[in-house]
CSV table of C-alpha atoms in Angstrom, one decimal:
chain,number,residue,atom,x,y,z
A,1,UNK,CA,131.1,99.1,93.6
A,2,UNK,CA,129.7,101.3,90.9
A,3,UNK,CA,131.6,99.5,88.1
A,4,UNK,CA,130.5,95.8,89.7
A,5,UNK,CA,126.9,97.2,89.4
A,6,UNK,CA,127.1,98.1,86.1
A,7,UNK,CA,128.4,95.1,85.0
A,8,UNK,CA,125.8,93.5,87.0
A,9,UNK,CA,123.2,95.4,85.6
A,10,UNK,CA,124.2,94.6,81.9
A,11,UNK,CA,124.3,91.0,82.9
A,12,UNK,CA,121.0,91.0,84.0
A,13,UNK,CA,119.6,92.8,81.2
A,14,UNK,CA,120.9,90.5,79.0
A,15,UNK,CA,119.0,87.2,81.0
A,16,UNK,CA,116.0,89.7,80.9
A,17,UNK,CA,115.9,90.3,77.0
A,18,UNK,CA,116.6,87.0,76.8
A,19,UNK,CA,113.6,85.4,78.8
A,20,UNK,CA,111.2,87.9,77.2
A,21,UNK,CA,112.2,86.8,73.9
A,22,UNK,CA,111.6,83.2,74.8
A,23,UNK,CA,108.4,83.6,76.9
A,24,UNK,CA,106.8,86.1,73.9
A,25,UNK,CA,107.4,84.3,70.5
A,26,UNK,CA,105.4,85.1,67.6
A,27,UNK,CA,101.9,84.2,67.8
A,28,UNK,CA,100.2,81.6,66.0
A,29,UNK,CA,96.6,82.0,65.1
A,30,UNK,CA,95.7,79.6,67.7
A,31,UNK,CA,98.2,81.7,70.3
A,32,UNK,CA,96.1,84.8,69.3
A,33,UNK,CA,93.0,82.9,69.9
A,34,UNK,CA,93.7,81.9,73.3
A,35,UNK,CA,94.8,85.4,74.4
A,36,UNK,CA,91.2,87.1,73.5
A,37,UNK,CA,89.6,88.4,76.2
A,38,UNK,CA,87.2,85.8,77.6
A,39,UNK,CA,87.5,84.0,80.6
A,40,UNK,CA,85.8,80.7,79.9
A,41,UNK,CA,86.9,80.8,75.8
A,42,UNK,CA,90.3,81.2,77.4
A,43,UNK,CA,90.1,78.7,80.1
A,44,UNK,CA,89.2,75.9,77.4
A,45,UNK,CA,92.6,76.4,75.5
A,46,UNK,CA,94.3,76.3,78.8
A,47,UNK,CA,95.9,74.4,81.3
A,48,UNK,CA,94.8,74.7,84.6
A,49,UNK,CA,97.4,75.2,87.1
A,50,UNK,CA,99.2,77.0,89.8
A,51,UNK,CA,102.3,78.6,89.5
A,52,UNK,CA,104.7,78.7,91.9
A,53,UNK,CA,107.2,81.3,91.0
A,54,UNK,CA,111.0,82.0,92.4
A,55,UNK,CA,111.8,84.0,95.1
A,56,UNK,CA,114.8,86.4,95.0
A,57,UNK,CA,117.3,84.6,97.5
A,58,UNK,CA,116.9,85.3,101.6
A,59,UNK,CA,113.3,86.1,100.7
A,60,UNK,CA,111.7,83.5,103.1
A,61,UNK,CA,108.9,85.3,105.5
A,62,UNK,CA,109.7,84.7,109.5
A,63,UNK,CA,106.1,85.4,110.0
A,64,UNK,CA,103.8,84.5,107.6
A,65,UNK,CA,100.3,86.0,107.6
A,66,UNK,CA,97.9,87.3,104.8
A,67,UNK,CA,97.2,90.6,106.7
A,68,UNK,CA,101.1,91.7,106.0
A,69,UNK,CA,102.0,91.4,102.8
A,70,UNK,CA,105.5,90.8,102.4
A,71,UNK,CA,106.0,88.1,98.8
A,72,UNK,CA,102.6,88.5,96.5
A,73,UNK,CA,101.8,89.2,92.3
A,74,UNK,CA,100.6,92.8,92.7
A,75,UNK,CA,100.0,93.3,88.5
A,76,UNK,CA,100.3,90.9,86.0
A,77,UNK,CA,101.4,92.8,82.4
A,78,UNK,CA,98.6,92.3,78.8
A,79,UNK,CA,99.8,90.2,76.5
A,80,UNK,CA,101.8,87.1,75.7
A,81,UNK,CA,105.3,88.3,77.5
A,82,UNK,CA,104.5,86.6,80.6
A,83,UNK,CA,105.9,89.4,82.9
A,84,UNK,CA,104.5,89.7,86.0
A,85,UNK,CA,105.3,92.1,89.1
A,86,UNK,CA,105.6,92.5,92.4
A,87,UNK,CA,107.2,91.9,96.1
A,88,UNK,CA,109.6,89.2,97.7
A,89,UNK,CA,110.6,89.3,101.0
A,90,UNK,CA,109.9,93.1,101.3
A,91,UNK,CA,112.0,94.2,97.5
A,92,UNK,CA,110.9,95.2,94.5
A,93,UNK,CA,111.0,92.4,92.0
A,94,UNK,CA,109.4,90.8,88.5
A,95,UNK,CA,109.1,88.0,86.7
A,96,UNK,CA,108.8,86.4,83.3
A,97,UNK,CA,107.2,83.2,83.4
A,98,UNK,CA,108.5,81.5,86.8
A,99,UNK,CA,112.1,83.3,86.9
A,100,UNK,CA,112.4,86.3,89.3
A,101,UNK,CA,114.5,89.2,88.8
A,102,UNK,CA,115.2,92.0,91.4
A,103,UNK,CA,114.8,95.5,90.4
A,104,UNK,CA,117.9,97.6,91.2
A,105,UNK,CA,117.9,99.3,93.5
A,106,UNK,CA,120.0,103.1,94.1
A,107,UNK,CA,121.8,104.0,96.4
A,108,UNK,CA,120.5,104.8,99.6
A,109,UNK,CA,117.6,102.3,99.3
A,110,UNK,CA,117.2,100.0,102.2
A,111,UNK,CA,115.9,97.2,100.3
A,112,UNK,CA,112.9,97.1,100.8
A,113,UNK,CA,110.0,98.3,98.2
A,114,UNK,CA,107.4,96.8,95.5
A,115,UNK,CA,106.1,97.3,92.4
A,116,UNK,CA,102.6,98.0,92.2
A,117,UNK,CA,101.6,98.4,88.4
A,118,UNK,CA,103.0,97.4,84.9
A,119,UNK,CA,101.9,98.1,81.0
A,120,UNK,CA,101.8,96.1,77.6
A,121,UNK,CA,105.4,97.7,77.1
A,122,UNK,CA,106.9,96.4,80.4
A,123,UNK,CA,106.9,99.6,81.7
A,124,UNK,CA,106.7,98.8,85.4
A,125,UNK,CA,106.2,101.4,88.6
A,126,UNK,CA,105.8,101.7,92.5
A,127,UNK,CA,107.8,102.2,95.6
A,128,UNK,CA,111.1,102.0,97.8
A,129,UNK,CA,112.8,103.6,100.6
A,130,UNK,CA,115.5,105.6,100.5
A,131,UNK,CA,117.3,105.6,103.9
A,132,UNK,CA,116.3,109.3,105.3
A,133,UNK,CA,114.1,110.3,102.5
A,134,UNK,CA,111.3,108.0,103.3
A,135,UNK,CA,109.4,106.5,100.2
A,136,UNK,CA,109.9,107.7,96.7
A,137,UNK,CA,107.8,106.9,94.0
A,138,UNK,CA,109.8,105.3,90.8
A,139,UNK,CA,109.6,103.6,87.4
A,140,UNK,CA,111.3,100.5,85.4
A,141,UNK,CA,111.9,98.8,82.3
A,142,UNK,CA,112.6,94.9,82.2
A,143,UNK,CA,116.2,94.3,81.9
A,144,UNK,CA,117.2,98.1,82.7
A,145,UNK,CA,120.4,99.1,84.5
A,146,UNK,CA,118.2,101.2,87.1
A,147,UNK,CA,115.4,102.5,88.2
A,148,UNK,CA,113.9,106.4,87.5
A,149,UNK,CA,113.0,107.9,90.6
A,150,UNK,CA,109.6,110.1,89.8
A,151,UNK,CA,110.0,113.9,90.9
A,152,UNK,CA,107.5,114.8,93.7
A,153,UNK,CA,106.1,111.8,94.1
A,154,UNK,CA,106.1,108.6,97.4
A,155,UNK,CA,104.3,105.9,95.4
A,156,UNK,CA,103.6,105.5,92.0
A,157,UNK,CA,100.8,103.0,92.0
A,158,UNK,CA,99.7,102.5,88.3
A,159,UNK,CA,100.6,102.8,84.6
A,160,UNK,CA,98.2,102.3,81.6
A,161,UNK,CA,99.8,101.2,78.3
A,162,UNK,CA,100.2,105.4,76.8
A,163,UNK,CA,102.9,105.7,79.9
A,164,UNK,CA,100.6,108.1,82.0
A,165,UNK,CA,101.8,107.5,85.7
A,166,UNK,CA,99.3,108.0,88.9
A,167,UNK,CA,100.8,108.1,92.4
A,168,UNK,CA,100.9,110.3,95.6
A,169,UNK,CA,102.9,112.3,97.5
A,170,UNK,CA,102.9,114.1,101.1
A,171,UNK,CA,103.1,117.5,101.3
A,172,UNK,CA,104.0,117.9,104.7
A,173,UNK,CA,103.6,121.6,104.4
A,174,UNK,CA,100.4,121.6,103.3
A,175,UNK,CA,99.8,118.6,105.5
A,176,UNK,CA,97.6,116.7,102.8
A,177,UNK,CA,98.3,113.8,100.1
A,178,UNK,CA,98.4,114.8,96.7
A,179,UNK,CA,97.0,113.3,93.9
A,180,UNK,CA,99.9,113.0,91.2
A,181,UNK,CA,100.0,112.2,87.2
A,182,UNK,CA,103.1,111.9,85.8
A,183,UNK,CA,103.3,111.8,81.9
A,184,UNK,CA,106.1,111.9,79.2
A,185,UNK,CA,108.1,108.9,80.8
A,186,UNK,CA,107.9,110.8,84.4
A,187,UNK,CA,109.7,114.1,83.5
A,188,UNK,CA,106.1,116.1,83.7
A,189,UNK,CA,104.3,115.9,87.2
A,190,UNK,CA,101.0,117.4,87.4
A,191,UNK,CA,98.9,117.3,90.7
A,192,UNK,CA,94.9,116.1,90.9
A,193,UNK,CA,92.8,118.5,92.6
A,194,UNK,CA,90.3,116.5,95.3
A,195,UNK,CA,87.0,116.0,94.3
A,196,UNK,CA,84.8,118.9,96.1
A,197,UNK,CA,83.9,118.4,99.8
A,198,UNK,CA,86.8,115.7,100.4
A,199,UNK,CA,90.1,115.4,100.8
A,200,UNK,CA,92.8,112.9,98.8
A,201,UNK,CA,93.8,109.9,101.0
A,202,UNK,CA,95.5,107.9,97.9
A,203,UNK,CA,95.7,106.6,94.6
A,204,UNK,CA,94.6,103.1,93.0
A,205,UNK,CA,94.7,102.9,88.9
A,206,UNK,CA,94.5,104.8,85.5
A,207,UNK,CA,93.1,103.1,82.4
A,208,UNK,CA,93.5,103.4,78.9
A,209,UNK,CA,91.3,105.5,78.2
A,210,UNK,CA,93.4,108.1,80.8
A,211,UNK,CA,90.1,107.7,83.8
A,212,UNK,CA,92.1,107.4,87.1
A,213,UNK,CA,90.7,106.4,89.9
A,214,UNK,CA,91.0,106.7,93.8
A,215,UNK,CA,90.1,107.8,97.3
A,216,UNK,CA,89.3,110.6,99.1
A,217,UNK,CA,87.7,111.6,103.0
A,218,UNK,CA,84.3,113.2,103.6
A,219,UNK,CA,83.9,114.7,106.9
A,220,UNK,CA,80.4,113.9,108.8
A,221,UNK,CA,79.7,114.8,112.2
A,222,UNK,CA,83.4,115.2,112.8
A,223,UNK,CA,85.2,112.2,111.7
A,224,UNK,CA,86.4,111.5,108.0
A,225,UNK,CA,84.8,108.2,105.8
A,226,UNK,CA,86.2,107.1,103.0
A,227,UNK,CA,84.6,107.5,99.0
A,228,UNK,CA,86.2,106.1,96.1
A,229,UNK,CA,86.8,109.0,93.4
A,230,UNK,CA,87.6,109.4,89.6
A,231,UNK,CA,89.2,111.9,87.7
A,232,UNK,CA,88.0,112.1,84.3
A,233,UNK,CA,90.3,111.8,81.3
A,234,UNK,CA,89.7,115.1,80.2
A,235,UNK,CA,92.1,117.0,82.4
A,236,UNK,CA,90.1,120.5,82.5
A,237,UNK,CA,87.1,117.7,83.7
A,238,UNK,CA,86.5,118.3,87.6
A,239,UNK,CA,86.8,114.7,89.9
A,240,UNK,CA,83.7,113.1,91.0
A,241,UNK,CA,83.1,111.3,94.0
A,242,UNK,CA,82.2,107.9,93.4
A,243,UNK,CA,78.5,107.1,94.6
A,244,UNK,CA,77.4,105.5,98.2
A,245,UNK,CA,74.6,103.5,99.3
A,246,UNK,CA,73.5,106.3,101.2
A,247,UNK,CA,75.0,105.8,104.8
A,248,UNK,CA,77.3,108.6,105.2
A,249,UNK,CA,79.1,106.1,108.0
A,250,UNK,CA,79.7,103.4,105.9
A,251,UNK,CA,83.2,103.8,104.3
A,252,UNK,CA,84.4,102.7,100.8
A,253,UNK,CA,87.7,102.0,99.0
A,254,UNK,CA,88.4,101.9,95.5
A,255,UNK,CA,91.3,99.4,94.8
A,256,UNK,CA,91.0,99.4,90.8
A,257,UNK,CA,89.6,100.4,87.6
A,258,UNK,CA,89.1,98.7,84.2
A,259,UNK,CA,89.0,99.7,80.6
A,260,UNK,CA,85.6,100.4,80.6
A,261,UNK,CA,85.4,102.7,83.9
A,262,UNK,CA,84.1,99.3,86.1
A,263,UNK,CA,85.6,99.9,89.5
A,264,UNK,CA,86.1,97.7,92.5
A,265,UNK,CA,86.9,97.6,95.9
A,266,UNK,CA,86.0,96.8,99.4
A,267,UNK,CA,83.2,98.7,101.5
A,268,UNK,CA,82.8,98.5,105.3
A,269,UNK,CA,79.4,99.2,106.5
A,270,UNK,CA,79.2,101.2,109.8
A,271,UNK,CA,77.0,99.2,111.2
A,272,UNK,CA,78.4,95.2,111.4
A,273,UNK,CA,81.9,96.4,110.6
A,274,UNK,CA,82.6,93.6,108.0
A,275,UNK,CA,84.2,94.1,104.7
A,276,UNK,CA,82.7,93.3,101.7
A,277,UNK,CA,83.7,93.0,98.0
A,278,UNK,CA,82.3,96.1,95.8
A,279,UNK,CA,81.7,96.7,92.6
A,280,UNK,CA,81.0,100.2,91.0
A,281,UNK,CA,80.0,98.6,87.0
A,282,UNK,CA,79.8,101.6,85.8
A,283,UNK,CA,81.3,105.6,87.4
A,284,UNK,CA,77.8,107.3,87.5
A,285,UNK,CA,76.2,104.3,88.9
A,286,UNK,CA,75.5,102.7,92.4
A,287,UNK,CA,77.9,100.2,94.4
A,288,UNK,CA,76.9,96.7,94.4
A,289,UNK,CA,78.2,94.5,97.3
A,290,UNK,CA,79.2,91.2,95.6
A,291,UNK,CA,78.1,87.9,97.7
A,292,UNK,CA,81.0,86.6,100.4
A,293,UNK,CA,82.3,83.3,99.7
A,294,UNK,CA,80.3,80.5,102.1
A,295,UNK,CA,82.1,80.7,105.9
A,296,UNK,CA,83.7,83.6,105.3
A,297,UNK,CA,83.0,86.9,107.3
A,298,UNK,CA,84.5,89.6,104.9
A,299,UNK,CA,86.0,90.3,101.4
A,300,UNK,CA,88.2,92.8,99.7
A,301,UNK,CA,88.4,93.4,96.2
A,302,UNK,CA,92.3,93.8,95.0
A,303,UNK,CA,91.6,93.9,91.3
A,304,UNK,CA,89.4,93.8,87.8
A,305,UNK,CA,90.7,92.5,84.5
A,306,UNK,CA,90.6,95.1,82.2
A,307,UNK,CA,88.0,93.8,79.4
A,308,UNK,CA,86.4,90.8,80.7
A,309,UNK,CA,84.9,92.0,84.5
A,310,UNK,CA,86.2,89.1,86.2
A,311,UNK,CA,87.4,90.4,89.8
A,312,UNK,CA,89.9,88.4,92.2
A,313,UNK,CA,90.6,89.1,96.1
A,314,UNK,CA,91.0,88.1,99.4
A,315,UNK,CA,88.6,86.3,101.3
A,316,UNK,CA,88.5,86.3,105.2
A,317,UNK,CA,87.7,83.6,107.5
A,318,UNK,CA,89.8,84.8,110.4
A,319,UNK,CA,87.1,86.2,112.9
A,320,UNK,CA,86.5,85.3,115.4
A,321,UNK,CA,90.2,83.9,116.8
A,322,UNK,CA,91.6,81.6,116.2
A,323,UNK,CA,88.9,81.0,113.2
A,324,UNK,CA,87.4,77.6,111.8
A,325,UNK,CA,89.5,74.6,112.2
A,326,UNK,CA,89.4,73.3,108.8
A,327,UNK,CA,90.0,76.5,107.3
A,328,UNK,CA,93.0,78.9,106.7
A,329,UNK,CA,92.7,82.6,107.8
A,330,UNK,CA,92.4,83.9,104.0
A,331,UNK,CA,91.2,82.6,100.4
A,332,UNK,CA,91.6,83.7,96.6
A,333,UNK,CA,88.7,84.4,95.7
A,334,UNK,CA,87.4,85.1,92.1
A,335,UNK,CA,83.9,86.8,91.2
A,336,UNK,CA,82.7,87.1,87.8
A,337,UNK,CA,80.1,89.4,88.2
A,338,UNK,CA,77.6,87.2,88.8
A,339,UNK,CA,76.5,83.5,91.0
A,340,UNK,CA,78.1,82.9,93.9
A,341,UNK,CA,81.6,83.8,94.8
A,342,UNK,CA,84.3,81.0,93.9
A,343,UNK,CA,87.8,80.2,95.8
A,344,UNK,CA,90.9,79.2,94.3
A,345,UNK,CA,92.9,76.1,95.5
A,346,UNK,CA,95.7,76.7,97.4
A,347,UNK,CA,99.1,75.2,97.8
A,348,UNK,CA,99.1,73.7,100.7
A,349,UNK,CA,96.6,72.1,102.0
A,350,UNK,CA,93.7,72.7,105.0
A,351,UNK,CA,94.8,76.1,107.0
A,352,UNK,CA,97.6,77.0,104.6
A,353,UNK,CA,95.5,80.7,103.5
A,354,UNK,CA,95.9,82.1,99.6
A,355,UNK,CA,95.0,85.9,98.3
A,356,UNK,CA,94.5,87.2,94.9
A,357,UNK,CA,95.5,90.7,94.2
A,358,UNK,CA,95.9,90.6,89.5
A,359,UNK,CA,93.8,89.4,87.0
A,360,UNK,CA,94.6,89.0,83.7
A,361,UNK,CA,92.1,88.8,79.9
A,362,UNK,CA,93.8,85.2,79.8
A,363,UNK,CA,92.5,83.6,83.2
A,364,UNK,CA,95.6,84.2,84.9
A,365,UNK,CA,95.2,85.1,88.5
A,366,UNK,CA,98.1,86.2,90.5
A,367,UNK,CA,98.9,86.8,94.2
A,368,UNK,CA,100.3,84.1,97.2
A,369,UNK,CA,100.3,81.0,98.7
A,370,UNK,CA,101.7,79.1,101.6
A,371,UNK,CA,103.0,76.0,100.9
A,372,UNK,CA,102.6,72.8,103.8
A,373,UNK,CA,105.1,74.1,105.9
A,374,UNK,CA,104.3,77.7,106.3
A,375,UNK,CA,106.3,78.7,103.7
A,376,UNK,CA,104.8,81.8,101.6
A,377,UNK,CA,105.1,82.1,97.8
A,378,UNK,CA,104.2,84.2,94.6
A,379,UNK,CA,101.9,82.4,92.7
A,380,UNK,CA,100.0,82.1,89.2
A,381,UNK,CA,97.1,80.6,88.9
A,382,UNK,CA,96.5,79.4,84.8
A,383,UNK,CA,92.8,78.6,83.8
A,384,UNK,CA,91.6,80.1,87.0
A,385,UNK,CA,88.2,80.1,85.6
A,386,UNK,CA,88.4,76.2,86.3
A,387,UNK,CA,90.1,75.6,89.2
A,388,UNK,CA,87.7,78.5,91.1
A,389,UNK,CA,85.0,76.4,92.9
A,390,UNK,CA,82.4,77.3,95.1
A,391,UNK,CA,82.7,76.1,98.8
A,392,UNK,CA,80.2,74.0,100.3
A,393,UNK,CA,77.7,75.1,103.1
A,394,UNK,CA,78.7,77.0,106.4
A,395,UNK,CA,81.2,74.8,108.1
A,396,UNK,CA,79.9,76.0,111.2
A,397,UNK,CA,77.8,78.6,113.6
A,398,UNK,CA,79.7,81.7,114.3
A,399,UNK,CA,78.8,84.4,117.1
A,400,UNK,CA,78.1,88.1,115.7
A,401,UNK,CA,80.8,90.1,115.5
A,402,UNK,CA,81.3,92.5,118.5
């Protein structure tokens, strides 16, 4: 068995270097044009489209919903490589351009894990199980024979392009998560103390410029609310949280963090209980709910580009059961910062849902889809900038939500 994997492995590095090669030649002046950072300059050298990519084989989902996340894009890598990571069917995978690969798994795994984040340099980390270890946090390089496991760490949720690694681990001793940076291609672990008066629930992102970003719990009146945090690059620098609208009740979660410190996420107020987009534009400054697409009754921020502030999610439409008739339960949604919130097309037609979690400089959005019969995919959207449309009025009355 160990041989056969070997050989396997080398195999599939080879299709891997291969694919790279051909999906990243060098760039003409026209190439390097198209892949500056603006969203509309981009979309006008572009072809609008959406991608449906591979699935690794017996990937299909026996119960598809946008609320369990089982095939999606998580991270879509900078630059012209056209690598792109994620889930299928519950393992780790990637792709470069349509073509999926699996990430190797080691022994003990039980299949099923994800990758969460990827750099320029393909450098690619997240998750897996390991049958009577629970998760383990690891890292990955495109055609590699196998996968680093990350000391001390469950999840290993982002990379920026220097190889600093953020994740988390449970110290069941301590009974608390722990904030966790690795550096130096894993081999040194340092933990993230909790910004003062909270403690660490989990990590989202880390930048270039080495911010991180994340959540913590602040107790009031005996129960725990969620705050986005962020540690400053300066590691002597103490965390801050991340500031409210003033409710200690409503509760907040940061989901990512571009180059310039812009964070975004969802925020549930504690008084109507609906989720909406947020936007933190800058660390020191105030939350901004963005607008909810029309019909919808909640949004979630998944993620920001990392120079051009366009943010993509996951609109709801689902309450109250069984939801509007000529809609699906979920849409990707796509926000530039301003106007009203856009949707992306899906794949399948009426009541077939989409969601956005990675956006790219270059218009690409990626995330899933579920084709006409039910069927959920990974998908790239190219040119999203114009194929995001804004829906027309309120198909309908809805009761308030209990």
């Amino acid at each position: 068995m160990g041989n056969r994997t070997t050989r396997g492995g080398l195999r599939a590095a080879g299709t891997v270097l291969a694919a790279l090669a051909l999906a990243a030649p060098v760039q003409t002046a026209a190439a390097r044009a198209a892949s500056a950072p603006a969203p509309e300059g981009a979309a006008a050298r572009c072809t609008p489209s959406v991608q449906v990519l591979e699935k690794l084989p017996g990937a299909e989902d026996p119960h598809p919903s946008p609320w369990v996340r089982r095939t999606e894009v998580t991270a879509i890598a900078p630059g012209p490589a056209r690598l792109a990571v994620g889930m299928s069917g519950y393992a780790p995978a990637y792709w470069v351009g349509t073509k999926v690969f699996a990430v190797p798994l080691p022994a003990g795994s039980n299949g099923a894990g994800r990758v969460l984040g990827v750099n320029r340099h393909g450098l690619m980390v997240g998750e897996l199980i390991i049958t009577g270890e629970g998760s383990r946090a690891f890292s990955y390089r495109a055609g590699a024979a196998a996968v680093t496991l990350l000391p001390g760490g469950d999840s290993a949720v982002g990379v920026n392009d220097r190889g600093v690694i953020v994740g988390r681990f449970r110290d069941e001793t301590r009974l608390r998560t722990v904030a966790v940076r690795w550096s130096g291609d894993g081999r040194i672990r340092r933990e993230l103390p909790a910004p003062a008066g909270s403690t660490f629930t989990l990590m989202a992102a880390v930048n270039n410029a080495g911010q991180i970003a994340g959540n913590a719990y602040v107790p009031h009146e005996g129960f725990n609310y969620g705050r986005g945090a962020l540690w400053p690059a300066d590691p002597a620098a103490a965390p801050a949280l991340l500031a409210t609208g003033g409710v200690p009740t409503d509760r907040y979660t940061v989901l990512a963090l571009d180059e310039s410190g812009r964070a975004v996420g969802r925020h549930r107020p504690g008084g109507d209980g609906l989720e909406h987009g947020v936007v933190w534009r800058t660390p020191d400054g105030p939350p901004a709910d963005a607008p909810l697409a029309s019909g919808s009754v909640g949004s979630s921020f998944e993620d920001v580009s990392p120079a051009t502030g366009v943010t993509v999610g996951v609109a709801d439409f689902s309450y109250p059961y069984p939801g509007h008739p000529d809609l699906p339960g979920a849409m990707a949604e796509y926000w530039t910062g301003s106007g009203p919130m856009r949707v992306l097309p899906g794949i399948g037609g009426a009541g077939n849902y989409s969601t956005a979690y990675a956006v790219a400089d270059d218009d690409r959005v990626g995330g899933a889809a579920q084709d006409a019969l039910g069927a959920v995919h990974p998908v790239i959207w190219t040119c999203a900038s114009r194929q995001a449309h804004v829906l027309p009025g309120d198909p309908g009355p809805r009761p308030d939500p209990l």
